[in-house]
Amino acid sequence: MNNSTLHIPLNTTPDQVRRLQALQQAFAEVCNALGPVVRDSRCWNRVTLHHLTYRSLRERFPQVGSQMVCNAIYSVSRTCRVIFQTPASPFNIQRMTGKTLPVLQFLPSAPVYFDRHTLSISNGVMSMFTMDGRMRFELNLSETDQNRFNECKLQEIVLRSAGEQFTLSFSFSSDNKTEAEQPSDAESPWPQYVVVRPDESDVPVNFELANGLNASSADSFGVSP
């Protein structure tokens, strides 16, 4: 399978930075509302999690919109697969038999996942969802990059930030494998945008088991590459 990722830095105004930061924070709040559900149900399958939570999340976060709620569910499912299924994780599900799972806390700077309903590109203009209407950017794509959109399967669209600089990442695959056939996220790098609180569970944290875990306080730690 031939994968590639296109990173597009956004040339934003101060007002656009404010709007994107508001979207990030709202998206993280939806993700955090899912944490107790994952803990109590021990379920992070995307489809099942959707059935368990979608209606209540739509009622609780009407301003986020239906599709971004779906994308938040996807983000939580994806992250949980890393935290609870990575063999080296101190919270690997095999180590948690008979123990309470921790609640994952998504930071306000956590990435935002988009899809074809919340982000579109037409005639060199990109239109993306925000909390107060669509935001548009002109794109100057090279012929090679344009061919990626025309010829490859678009797998993920992710908005990330470093300070006030926002970047959109488009992940492509040249084949048509379904999500179920893709490599497991358990092999993905540890996310930098999640805090796992050991006080939410009774598992002792062995920082040597995970790659580069850095304690942020006596009661919590952030997972990072």
PDB file of C-alpha atoms in Angstrom:
ATOM      1  CA  MET A   1       0.000   0.000   0.000  1.00  0.00           C
ATOM      2  CA  ASN A   2       1.385   3.386  -0.995  1.00  0.00           C
ATOM      3  CA  ASN A   3       0.504   6.141   1.485  1.00  0.00           C
ATOM      4  CA  SER A   4       1.371   9.815   1.346  1.00  0.00           C
ATOM      5  CA  THR A   5       0.508  12.933   3.308  1.00  0.00           C
ATOM      6  CA  LEU A   6       0.167  16.499   2.068  1.00  0.00           C
ATOM      7  CA  HIS A   7       0.672  19.244   4.672  1.00  0.00           C
ATOM      8  CA  ILE A   8      -0.798  22.681   3.917  1.00  0.00           C
ATOM      9  CA  PRO A   9       0.045  25.551   6.318  1.00  0.00           C
ATOM     10  CA  LEU A  10      -2.833  28.014   6.564  1.00  0.00           C
ATOM     11  CA  ASN A  11      -2.183  31.710   6.063  1.00  0.00           C
ATOM     12  CA  THR A  12      -4.535  32.990   8.740  1.00  0.00           C
ATOM     13  CA  THR A  13      -5.634  36.369  10.020  1.00  0.00           C
ATOM     14  CA  PRO A  14      -5.913  36.998  13.792  1.00  0.00           C
ATOM     15  CA  ASP A  15      -9.687  36.562  13.547  1.00  0.00           C
ATOM     16  CA  GLN A  16      -9.292  33.243  11.726  1.00  0.00           C
ATOM     17  CA  VAL A  17      -6.850  32.049  14.407  1.00  0.00           C
ATOM     18  CA  ARG A  18      -9.461  32.873  17.049  1.00  0.00           C
ATOM     19  CA  ARG A  19     -12.143  30.946  15.154  1.00  0.00           C
ATOM     20  CA  LEU A  20      -9.929  27.906  14.635  1.00  0.00           C
ATOM     21  CA  GLN A  21      -8.900  27.887  18.289  1.00  0.00           C
ATOM     22  CA  ALA A  22     -12.585  28.016  19.273  1.00  0.00           C
ATOM     23  CA  LEU A  23     -13.245  25.037  17.020  1.00  0.00           C
ATOM     24  CA  GLN A  24     -10.325  23.129  18.554  1.00  0.00           C
ATOM     25  CA  GLN A  25     -11.569  23.748  22.064  1.00  0.00           C
ATOM     26  CA  ALA A  26     -15.148  22.739  21.229  1.00  0.00           C
ATOM     27  CA  PHE A  27     -13.952  19.584  19.468  1.00  0.00           C
ATOM     28  CA  ALA A  28     -11.842  18.654  22.508  1.00  0.00           C
ATOM     29  CA  GLU A  29     -14.859  19.177  24.782  1.00  0.00           C
ATOM     30  CA  VAL A  30     -16.881  16.691  22.745  1.00  0.00           C
ATOM     31  CA  CYS A  31     -13.995  14.212  22.886  1.00  0.00           C
ATOM     32  CA  ASN A  32     -13.763  14.645  26.647  1.00  0.00           C
ATOM     33  CA  ALA A  33     -17.476  13.960  27.065  1.00  0.00           C
ATOM     34  CA  LEU A  34     -16.790  10.504  25.602  1.00  0.00           C
ATOM     35  CA  GLY A  35     -14.094   9.639  28.138  1.00  0.00           C
ATOM     36  CA  PRO A  36     -16.383   8.391  30.935  1.00  0.00           C
ATOM     37  CA  VAL A  37     -18.373   6.342  28.412  1.00  0.00           C
ATOM     38  CA  VAL A  38     -15.219   4.567  27.259  1.00  0.00           C
ATOM     39  CA  ARG A  39     -14.185   3.988  30.864  1.00  0.00           C
ATOM     40  CA  ASP A  40     -17.545   2.556  31.946  1.00  0.00           C
ATOM     41  CA  SER A  41     -18.358   0.538  28.825  1.00  0.00           C
ATOM     42  CA  ARG A  42     -14.754  -0.484  28.004  1.00  0.00           C
ATOM     43  CA  CYS A  43     -15.747   0.132  24.396  1.00  0.00           C
ATOM     44  CA  TRP A  44     -13.989   2.322  21.843  1.00  0.00           C
ATOM     45  CA  ASN A  45     -15.202   0.709  18.636  1.00  0.00           C
ATOM     46  CA  ARG A  46     -16.227   3.645  16.470  1.00  0.00           C
ATOM     47  CA  VAL A  47     -19.577   2.262  15.302  1.00  0.00           C
ATOM     48  CA  THR A  48     -20.638   1.047  18.746  1.00  0.00           C
ATOM     49  CA  LEU A  49     -19.466   4.266  20.394  1.00  0.00           C
ATOM     50  CA  HIS A  50     -21.520   6.189  17.845  1.00  0.00           C
ATOM     51  CA  HIS A  51     -24.669   4.242  18.750  1.00  0.00           C
ATOM     52  CA  LEU A  52     -24.019   4.750  22.469  1.00  0.00           C
ATOM     53  CA  THR A  53     -23.346   8.479  22.420  1.00  0.00           C
ATOM     54  CA  TYR A  54     -24.375  10.288  19.235  1.00  0.00           C
ATOM     55  CA  ARG A  55     -27.852  11.407  20.289  1.00  0.00           C
ATOM     56  CA  SER A  56     -26.784  12.682  23.708  1.00  0.00           C
ATOM     57  CA  LEU A  57     -23.756  14.467  22.255  1.00  0.00           C
ATOM     58  CA  ARG A  58     -25.901  16.239  19.674  1.00  0.00           C
ATOM     59  CA  GLU A  59     -28.194  17.444  22.440  1.00  0.00           C
ATOM     60  CA  ARG A  60     -25.310  18.527  24.651  1.00  0.00           C
ATOM     61  CA  PHE A  61     -23.208  20.187  21.907  1.00  0.00           C
ATOM     62  CA  PRO A  62     -25.696  21.522  19.309  1.00  0.00           C
ATOM     63  CA  GLN A  63     -23.266  24.242  18.200  1.00  0.00           C
ATOM     64  CA  VAL A  64     -20.691  21.685  17.033  1.00  0.00           C
ATOM     65  CA  GLY A  65     -22.910  20.160  14.370  1.00  0.00           C
ATOM     66  CA  SER A  66     -23.792  16.567  13.592  1.00  0.00           C
ATOM     67  CA  GLN A  67     -20.835  15.700  11.401  1.00  0.00           C
ATOM     68  CA  MET A  68     -18.217  17.148  13.734  1.00  0.00           C
ATOM     69  CA  VAL A  69     -19.734  15.054  16.534  1.00  0.00           C
ATOM     70  CA  CYS A  70     -19.158  12.012  14.306  1.00  0.00           C
ATOM     71  CA  ASN A  71     -15.594  13.149  13.714  1.00  0.00           C
ATOM     72  CA  ALA A  72     -15.004  13.548  17.460  1.00  0.00           C
ATOM     73  CA  ILE A  73     -16.223   9.987  18.002  1.00  0.00           C
ATOM     74  CA  TYR A  74     -13.754   8.862  15.347  1.00  0.00           C
ATOM     75  CA  SER A  75     -10.947  10.796  17.064  1.00  0.00           C
ATOM     76  CA  VAL A  76     -11.661   9.191  20.445  1.00  0.00           C
ATOM     77  CA  SER A  77     -11.893   5.716  18.928  1.00  0.00           C
ATOM     78  CA  ARG A  78      -8.615   6.232  17.093  1.00  0.00           C
ATOM     79  CA  THR A  79      -6.805   7.541  20.171  1.00  0.00           C
ATOM     80  CA  CYS A  80      -8.149   4.806  22.434  1.00  0.00           C
ATOM     81  CA  ARG A  81      -6.808   2.167  20.082  1.00  0.00           C
ATOM     82  CA  VAL A  82      -3.351   3.620  20.639  1.00  0.00           C
ATOM     83  CA  ILE A  83      -3.651   3.990  24.422  1.00  0.00           C
ATOM     84  CA  PHE A  84      -5.401   0.699  25.147  1.00  0.00           C
ATOM     85  CA  GLN A  85      -4.061  -1.574  22.408  1.00  0.00           C
ATOM     86  CA  THR A  86      -0.404  -0.598  22.031  1.00  0.00           C
ATOM     87  CA  PRO A  87       1.525  -3.559  23.520  1.00  0.00           C
ATOM     88  CA  ALA A  88       3.963  -1.273  25.393  1.00  0.00           C
ATOM     89  CA  SER A  89       1.236   0.900  26.897  1.00  0.00           C
ATOM     90  CA  PRO A  90       0.884   0.745  30.701  1.00  0.00           C
ATOM     91  CA  PHE A  91      -2.848   0.898  29.998  1.00  0.00           C
ATOM     92  CA  ASN A  92      -2.935  -1.941  27.450  1.00  0.00           C
ATOM     93  CA  ILE A  93      -6.284  -3.642  27.870  1.00  0.00           C
ATOM     94  CA  GLN A  94      -4.589  -6.946  28.722  1.00  0.00           C
ATOM     95  CA  ARG A  95      -3.077  -5.276  31.800  1.00  0.00           C
ATOM     96  CA  MET A  96      -6.411  -3.784  32.825  1.00  0.00           C
ATOM     97  CA  THR A  97      -8.358  -6.988  33.493  1.00  0.00           C
ATOM     98  CA  GLY A  98     -10.506  -6.396  36.552  1.00  0.00           C
ATOM     99  CA  LYS A  99      -9.338  -2.772  36.799  1.00  0.00           C
ATOM    100  CA  THR A 100     -11.027   0.497  35.972  1.00  0.00           C
ATOM    101  CA  LEU A 101      -9.878   2.139  32.762  1.00  0.00           C
ATOM    102  CA  PRO A 102      -8.524   5.693  33.035  1.00  0.00           C
ATOM    103  CA  VAL A 103     -10.347   8.618  31.471  1.00  0.00           C
ATOM    104  CA  LEU A 104      -8.474  10.252  28.596  1.00  0.00           C
ATOM    105  CA  GLN A 105      -8.385  14.034  28.666  1.00  0.00           C
ATOM    106  CA  PHE A 106      -8.032  15.760  25.296  1.00  0.00           C
ATOM    107  CA  LEU A 107      -6.197  19.066  25.560  1.00  0.00           C
ATOM    108  CA  PRO A 108      -7.643  22.243  23.974  1.00  0.00           C
ATOM    109  CA  SER A 109      -4.868  22.025  21.354  1.00  0.00           C
ATOM    110  CA  ALA A 110      -5.904  18.533  20.240  1.00  0.00           C
ATOM    111  CA  PRO A 111      -6.214  18.010  16.473  1.00  0.00           C
ATOM    112  CA  VAL A 112      -9.562  18.349  14.731  1.00  0.00           C
ATOM    113  CA  TYR A 113     -10.649  15.720  12.199  1.00  0.00           C
ATOM    114  CA  PHE A 114     -12.574  16.755   9.102  1.00  0.00           C
ATOM    115  CA  ASP A 115     -14.321  14.824   6.341  1.00  0.00           C
ATOM    116  CA  ARG A 116     -15.933  15.555   2.987  1.00  0.00           C
ATOM    117  CA  HIS A 117     -18.971  17.079   4.708  1.00  0.00           C
ATOM    118  CA  THR A 118     -16.979  19.541   6.816  1.00  0.00           C
ATOM    119  CA  LEU A 119     -14.185  20.411   4.375  1.00  0.00           C
ATOM    120  CA  SER A 120     -14.280  20.675   0.599  1.00  0.00           C
ATOM    121  CA  ILE A 121     -12.016  21.917  -2.178  1.00  0.00           C
ATOM    122  CA  SER A 122     -13.408  23.333  -5.412  1.00  0.00           C
ATOM    123  CA  ASN A 123     -11.739  25.441  -8.101  1.00  0.00           C
ATOM    124  CA  GLY A 124      -8.700  26.099  -5.953  1.00  0.00           C
ATOM    125  CA  VAL A 125     -10.709  27.253  -2.930  1.00  0.00           C
ATOM    126  CA  MET A 126     -10.925  25.264   0.298  1.00  0.00           C
ATOM    127  CA  SER A 127     -14.027  25.660   2.451  1.00  0.00           C
ATOM    128  CA  MET A 128     -13.999  24.340   6.032  1.00  0.00           C
ATOM    129  CA  PHE A 129     -16.456  24.229   8.915  1.00  0.00           C
ATOM    130  CA  THR A 130     -16.007  26.506  11.930  1.00  0.00           C
ATOM    131  CA  MET A 131     -18.284  27.303  14.860  1.00  0.00           C
ATOM    132  CA  ASP A 132     -19.505  30.522  13.228  1.00  0.00           C
ATOM    133  CA  GLY A 133     -19.679  29.672   9.554  1.00  0.00           C
ATOM    134  CA  ARG A 134     -17.468  28.417   6.772  1.00  0.00           C
ATOM    135  CA  MET A 135     -13.874  29.599   6.475  1.00  0.00           C
ATOM    136  CA  ARG A 136     -12.281  29.749   3.039  1.00  0.00           C
ATOM    137  CA  PHE A 137      -8.687  29.709   1.840  1.00  0.00           C
ATOM    138  CA  GLU A 138      -7.242  29.896  -1.641  1.00  0.00           C
ATOM    139  CA  LEU A 139      -4.963  26.981  -2.458  1.00  0.00           C
ATOM    140  CA  ASN A 140      -2.071  27.015  -4.892  1.00  0.00           C
ATOM    141  CA  LEU A 141      -1.646  23.291  -5.450  1.00  0.00           C
ATOM    142  CA  SER A 142       1.093  21.956  -7.668  1.00  0.00           C
ATOM    143  CA  GLU A 143       0.120  19.607 -10.473  1.00  0.00           C
ATOM    144  CA  THR A 144       1.500  16.685  -8.444  1.00  0.00           C
ATOM    145  CA  ASP A 145      -0.577  17.588  -5.393  1.00  0.00           C
ATOM    146  CA  GLN A 146      -3.691  18.143  -7.490  1.00  0.00           C
ATOM    147  CA  ASN A 147      -3.223  14.676  -8.968  1.00  0.00           C
ATOM    148  CA  ARG A 148      -3.243  13.212  -5.469  1.00  0.00           C
ATOM    149  CA  PHE A 149      -6.753  14.548  -4.909  1.00  0.00           C
ATOM    150  CA  ASN A 150      -7.854  13.276  -8.321  1.00  0.00           C
ATOM    151  CA  GLU A 151      -6.238   9.838  -8.301  1.00  0.00           C
ATOM    152  CA  CYS A 152      -5.760   8.713  -4.679  1.00  0.00           C
ATOM    153  CA  LYS A 153      -8.154   7.751  -1.927  1.00  0.00           C
ATOM    154  CA  LEU A 154      -8.349  10.453   0.734  1.00  0.00           C
ATOM    155  CA  GLN A 155      -8.215   8.728   4.127  1.00  0.00           C
ATOM    156  CA  GLU A 156      -7.956  11.512   6.701  1.00  0.00           C
ATOM    157  CA  ILE A 157      -8.062  15.297   7.004  1.00  0.00           C
ATOM    158  CA  VAL A 158      -6.566  16.663  10.216  1.00  0.00           C
ATOM    159  CA  LEU A 159      -6.168  20.227  11.494  1.00  0.00           C
ATOM    160  CA  ARG A 160      -3.220  20.683  13.867  1.00  0.00           C
ATOM    161  CA  SER A 161      -1.742  23.728  15.527  1.00  0.00           C
ATOM    162  CA  ALA A 162       1.625  24.878  16.817  1.00  0.00           C
ATOM    163  CA  GLY A 163       0.966  28.083  18.679  1.00  0.00           C
ATOM    164  CA  GLU A 164      -1.042  30.234  16.301  1.00  0.00           C
ATOM    165  CA  GLN A 165       0.148  28.379  13.175  1.00  0.00           C
ATOM    166  CA  PHE A 166      -2.447  25.959  11.818  1.00  0.00           C
ATOM    167  CA  THR A 167      -1.730  23.205   9.315  1.00  0.00           C
ATOM    168  CA  LEU A 168      -4.069  20.876   7.474  1.00  0.00           C
ATOM    169  CA  SER A 169      -2.787  17.381   6.724  1.00  0.00           C
ATOM    170  CA  PHE A 170      -4.359  15.274   3.990  1.00  0.00           C
ATOM    171  CA  SER A 171      -3.514  11.560   4.110  1.00  0.00           C
ATOM    172  CA  PHE A 172      -3.895   9.597   0.889  1.00  0.00           C
ATOM    173  CA  SER A 173      -3.747   5.958  -0.150  1.00  0.00           C
ATOM    174  CA  SER A 174      -3.352   4.728  -3.695  1.00  0.00           C
ATOM    175  CA  ASP A 175      -5.557   1.679  -3.065  1.00  0.00           C
ATOM    176  CA  ASN A 176      -9.161   1.277  -1.998  1.00  0.00           C
ATOM    177  CA  LYS A 177      -8.781  -0.622   1.258  1.00  0.00           C
ATOM    178  CA  THR A 178     -11.477  -0.004   3.820  1.00  0.00           C
ATOM    179  CA  GLU A 179     -10.755   1.332   7.293  1.00  0.00           C
ATOM    180  CA  ALA A 180     -10.955  -2.203   8.684  1.00  0.00           C
ATOM    181  CA  GLU A 181      -8.163  -3.291   6.356  1.00  0.00           C
ATOM    182  CA  GLN A 182      -5.828  -0.441   7.230  1.00  0.00           C
ATOM    183  CA  PRO A 183      -2.893  -0.975   9.622  1.00  0.00           C
ATOM    184  CA  SER A 184      -3.899  -0.847  13.271  1.00  0.00           C
ATOM    185  CA  ASP A 185      -3.638   2.477  15.085  1.00  0.00           C
ATOM    186  CA  ALA A 186      -2.017   0.496  17.864  1.00  0.00           C
ATOM    187  CA  GLU A 187       1.129   0.909  15.783  1.00  0.00           C
ATOM    188  CA  SER A 188       0.739   4.711  15.645  1.00  0.00           C
ATOM    189  CA  PRO A 189       2.918   7.146  17.628  1.00  0.00           C
ATOM    190  CA  TRP A 190       1.707   8.143  21.077  1.00  0.00           C
ATOM    191  CA  PRO A 191      -0.498  11.244  20.815  1.00  0.00           C
ATOM    192  CA  GLN A 192       0.886  14.405  22.369  1.00  0.00           C
ATOM    193  CA  TYR A 193      -2.543  15.933  22.885  1.00  0.00           C
ATOM    194  CA  VAL A 194      -3.932  13.512  25.481  1.00  0.00           C
ATOM    195  CA  VAL A 195      -3.453  13.370  29.240  1.00  0.00           C
ATOM    196  CA  VAL A 196      -4.121  10.075  31.021  1.00  0.00           C
ATOM    197  CA  ARG A 197      -4.863  10.457  34.714  1.00  0.00           C
ATOM    198  CA  PRO A 198      -3.715   7.435  36.745  1.00  0.00           C
ATOM    199  CA  ASP A 199      -5.909   8.596  39.621  1.00  0.00           C
ATOM    200  CA  GLU A 200      -8.863   7.637  37.416  1.00  0.00           C
ATOM    201  CA  SER A 201      -7.751   4.003  37.643  1.00  0.00           C
ATOM    202  CA  ASP A 202      -5.905   1.673  39.991  1.00  0.00           C
ATOM    203  CA  VAL A 203      -3.115   0.736  37.604  1.00  0.00           C
ATOM    204  CA  PRO A 204       0.431   1.745  38.611  1.00  0.00           C
ATOM    205  CA  VAL A 205       2.187   3.667  35.848  1.00  0.00           C
ATOM    206  CA  ASN A 206       5.414   2.133  34.568  1.00  0.00           C
ATOM    207  CA  PHE A 207       6.883   4.901  32.451  1.00  0.00           C
ATOM    208  CA  GLU A 208       9.558   2.587  31.070  1.00  0.00           C
ATOM    209  CA  LEU A 209       6.908   0.565  29.240  1.00  0.00           C
ATOM    210  CA  ALA A 210       5.907   3.399  26.932  1.00  0.00           C
ATOM    211  CA  ASN A 211       7.959   5.338  24.438  1.00  0.00           C
ATOM    212  CA  GLY A 212       8.993   8.710  25.839  1.00  0.00           C
ATOM    213  CA  LEU A 213       6.213   9.206  28.366  1.00  0.00           C
ATOM    214  CA  ASN A 214       6.882  12.344  30.390  1.00  0.00           C
ATOM    215  CA  ALA A 215       5.271  12.965  33.760  1.00  0.00           C
ATOM    216  CA  SER A 216       3.522  16.333  33.877  1.00  0.00           C
ATOM    217  CA  SER A 217       2.561  16.096  37.564  1.00  0.00           C
ATOM    218  CA  ALA A 218       2.331  13.614  40.382  1.00  0.00           C
ATOM    219  CA  ASP A 219      -1.240  12.806  39.396  1.00  0.00           C
ATOM    220  CA  SER A 220      -1.179  12.888  35.604  1.00  0.00           C
ATOM    221  CA  PHE A 221       1.043  12.444  32.636  1.00  0.00           C
ATOM    222  CA  GLY A 222       0.954  13.292  28.958  1.00  0.00           C
ATOM    223  CA  VAL A 223       1.707  10.650  26.392  1.00  0.00           C
ATOM    224  CA  SER A 224       4.112  11.789  23.723  1.00  0.00           C
ATOM    225  CA  PRO A 225       6.315  10.228  21.060  1.00  0.00           C
TER     226      PRO A 225
END
